[in-house]
Amino acid sequence: MNWPSHRMLLRLATLALPLLGLGGAWAIAHSRAQQGTEWEVPVAGVDPRDLLRGHYIVYRYRWPGLPEGTAPGTTRELCLAGTPPRIDAVTPVDGSCAHPVREPGPGRGLSTGRLYIPQDKAPGLERQLADPSLQGVLRMRVRADGQITPLALEFRPRPEPVPRD
């Protein structure tokens, strides 16, 4: 029986090491993406003529507690208040926060986001986003470090406005 030479074993190890490293990096990233608390935040389409860009849907967050149409401004971090998955209000982080949300990258802010969608679901989502009787709700996972992972976009009947006295 011929045993592989030391050179052959060294070549195999040289080829296997990067694959093991890549597999380990993927496992760590996958594990981190699965951690966190799920929240639901209302969203709206960014532009009715350009809701879909490729296989992504672009939306604008409607953070509860901020006046309608108000963006978080220059704040790079918000504090979520409520019982998951329901957000009662958001405020800029001032001190400690049990449920922080941080902007996903420099310059991206907390006003808009995007979610990957399968191409076959795009036309249905376009119709639902354009329907004024429906409210888009993004289900997202927020890790302890404040990083957001968008999970799914759902649609519910739009709540009736609360009369103001």
mmCIF file of C-alpha atoms in Angstrom, residues 26-137:
data_model
loop_
_atom_site.group_PDB
_atom_site.id
_atom_site.type_symbol
_atom_site.label_atom_id
_atom_site.label_comp_id
_atom_site.label_asym_id
_atom_site.label_seq_id
_atom_site.Cartn_x
_atom_site.Cartn_y
_atom_site.Cartn_z
ATOM 1 C CA TRP A 26 -19.485 32.102 7.725
ATOM 2 C CA ALA A 27 -20.531 30.141 10.848
ATOM 3 C CA ILE A 28 -19.655 33.072 13.120
ATOM 4 C CA ALA A 29 -21.498 35.585 10.902
ATOM 5 C CA HIS A 30 -24.551 33.315 10.684
ATOM 6 C CA SER A 31 -24.599 32.817 14.450
ATOM 7 C CA ARG A 32 -24.364 36.577 15.098
ATOM 8 C CA ALA A 33 -27.173 37.280 12.613
ATOM 9 C CA GLN A 34 -29.471 34.887 14.497
ATOM 10 C CA GLN A 35 -28.977 36.677 17.830
ATOM 11 C CA GLY A 36 -31.096 39.560 19.017
ATOM 12 C CA THR A 37 -34.654 40.644 19.716
ATOM 13 C CA GLU A 38 -37.338 40.881 17.044
ATOM 14 C CA TRP A 39 -39.189 44.181 16.722
ATOM 15 C CA GLU A 40 -41.803 45.506 14.300
ATOM 16 C CA VAL A 41 -41.635 49.029 12.910
ATOM 17 C CA PRO A 42 -44.051 50.690 10.467
ATOM 18 C CA VAL A 43 -42.542 51.574 7.088
ATOM 19 C CA ALA A 44 -43.546 53.368 3.907
ATOM 20 C CA GLY A 45 -42.286 53.120 0.325
ATOM 21 C CA VAL A 46 -39.637 55.672 -0.561
ATOM 22 C CA ASP A 47 -40.903 56.611 -4.032
ATOM 23 C CA PRO A 48 -44.030 55.157 -5.681
ATOM 24 C CA ARG A 49 -42.317 55.230 -9.090
ATOM 25 C CA ASP A 50 -39.193 53.451 -7.837
ATOM 26 C CA LEU A 51 -40.158 51.106 -5.009
ATOM 27 C CA LEU A 52 -38.020 48.245 -6.219
ATOM 28 C CA ARG A 53 -34.369 48.429 -7.120
ATOM 29 C CA GLY A 54 -33.251 45.070 -8.402
ATOM 30 C CA HIS A 55 -34.281 42.472 -5.841
ATOM 31 C CA TYR A 56 -34.428 44.976 -2.986
ATOM 32 C CA ILE A 57 -37.329 46.985 -1.709
ATOM 33 C CA VAL A 58 -36.404 50.368 -0.293
ATOM 34 C CA TYR A 59 -38.505 51.744 2.563
ATOM 35 C CA ARG A 60 -38.648 54.659 4.984
ATOM 36 C CA TYR A 61 -38.957 53.929 8.696
ATOM 37 C CA ARG A 62 -41.895 55.495 10.507
ATOM 38 C CA TRP A 63 -40.446 55.309 13.999
ATOM 39 C CA PRO A 64 -43.261 55.443 16.604
ATOM 40 C CA GLY A 65 -43.074 58.503 18.814
ATOM 41 C CA LEU A 66 -41.495 60.748 16.184
ATOM 42 C CA PRO A 67 -43.872 63.232 14.519
ATOM 43 C CA GLU A 68 -45.207 62.028 11.132
ATOM 44 C CA GLY A 69 -42.710 62.633 8.358
ATOM 45 C CA THR A 70 -39.894 63.396 10.805
ATOM 46 C CA ALA A 71 -36.603 61.631 10.213
ATOM 47 C CA PRO A 72 -34.279 60.840 13.095
ATOM 48 C CA GLY A 73 -32.089 63.665 11.821
ATOM 49 C CA THR A 74 -28.391 63.446 12.458
ATOM 50 C CA THR A 75 -28.795 60.977 15.279
ATOM 51 C CA ARG A 76 -26.810 57.801 14.695
ATOM 52 C CA GLU A 77 -28.490 55.864 17.483
ATOM 53 C CA LEU A 78 -32.067 55.531 18.738
ATOM 54 C CA CYS A 79 -33.468 53.921 21.857
ATOM 55 C CA LEU A 80 -36.487 51.631 21.431
ATOM 56 C CA ALA A 81 -39.085 51.605 24.198
ATOM 57 C CA GLY A 82 -41.791 48.974 24.403
ATOM 58 C CA THR A 83 -42.305 45.259 24.762
ATOM 59 C CA PRO A 84 -40.962 43.276 21.796
ATOM 60 C CA PRO A 85 -42.131 43.079 19.125
ATOM 61 C CA ARG A 86 -44.162 46.285 19.691
ATOM 62 C CA ILE A 87 -42.301 49.601 19.703
ATOM 63 C CA ASP A 88 -44.146 52.215 21.760
ATOM 64 C CA ALA A 89 -41.723 55.072 21.122
ATOM 65 C CA VAL A 90 -38.186 55.882 20.035
ATOM 66 C CA THR A 91 -35.916 58.582 21.377
ATOM 67 C CA PRO A 92 -32.337 59.604 20.667
ATOM 68 C CA VAL A 93 -29.983 57.704 22.960
ATOM 69 C CA ASP A 94 -29.062 59.839 25.954
ATOM 70 C CA GLY A 95 -27.151 57.726 28.431
ATOM 71 C CA SER A 96 -28.015 54.086 28.929
ATOM 72 C CA CYS A 97 -30.535 52.311 26.733
ATOM 73 C CA ALA A 98 -31.892 48.776 27.060
ATOM 74 C CA HIS A 99 -32.714 48.469 23.332
ATOM 75 C CA PRO A 100 -30.434 50.641 21.166
ATOM 76 C CA VAL A 101 -30.600 50.765 17.368
ATOM 77 C CA ARG A 102 -27.556 52.053 15.496
ATOM 78 C CA GLU A 103 -27.244 53.259 11.919
ATOM 79 C CA PRO A 104 -26.095 50.368 9.727
ATOM 80 C CA GLY A 105 -23.147 52.219 8.228
ATOM 81 C CA PRO A 106 -21.580 55.664 7.947
ATOM 82 C CA GLY A 107 -23.935 58.033 6.164
ATOM 83 C CA ARG A 108 -26.787 55.514 5.846
ATOM 84 C CA GLY A 109 -28.735 56.900 8.800
ATOM 85 C CA LEU A 110 -31.847 55.538 10.462
ATOM 86 C CA SER A 111 -34.349 57.052 8.023
ATOM 87 C CA THR A 112 -34.388 54.409 5.291
ATOM 88 C CA GLY A 113 -33.510 50.775 4.803
ATOM 89 C CA ARG A 114 -33.752 48.001 2.249
ATOM 90 C CA LEU A 115 -34.822 44.385 2.271
ATOM 91 C CA TYR A 116 -33.941 41.642 -0.187
ATOM 92 C CA ILE A 117 -37.033 40.102 -1.780
ATOM 93 C CA PRO A 118 -37.516 37.286 -4.271
ATOM 94 C CA GLN A 119 -38.257 38.546 -7.786
ATOM 95 C CA ASP A 120 -41.569 36.673 -7.989
ATOM 96 C CA LYS A 121 -42.917 38.572 -4.938
ATOM 97 C CA ALA A 122 -41.997 42.042 -6.223
ATOM 98 C CA PRO A 123 -45.258 42.843 -8.116
ATOM 99 C CA GLY A 124 -47.432 41.897 -5.118
ATOM 100 C CA LEU A 125 -45.363 44.010 -2.743
ATOM 101 C CA GLU A 126 -45.530 46.967 -5.131
ATOM 102 C CA ARG A 127 -49.337 46.778 -5.129
ATOM 103 C CA GLN A 128 -49.507 46.465 -1.341
ATOM 104 C CA LEU A 129 -47.145 49.404 -0.746
ATOM 105 C CA ALA A 130 -49.250 51.563 -3.058
ATOM 106 C CA ASP A 131 -52.507 50.591 -1.289
ATOM 107 C CA PRO A 132 -53.440 53.436 1.117
ATOM 108 C CA SER A 133 -55.580 51.083 3.225
ATOM 109 C CA LEU A 134 -52.547 48.960 4.162
ATOM 110 C CA GLN A 135 -49.658 49.716 6.513
ATOM 111 C CA GLY A 136 -46.272 48.119 5.802
ATOM 112 C CA VAL A 137 -44.607 46.671 8.899
#
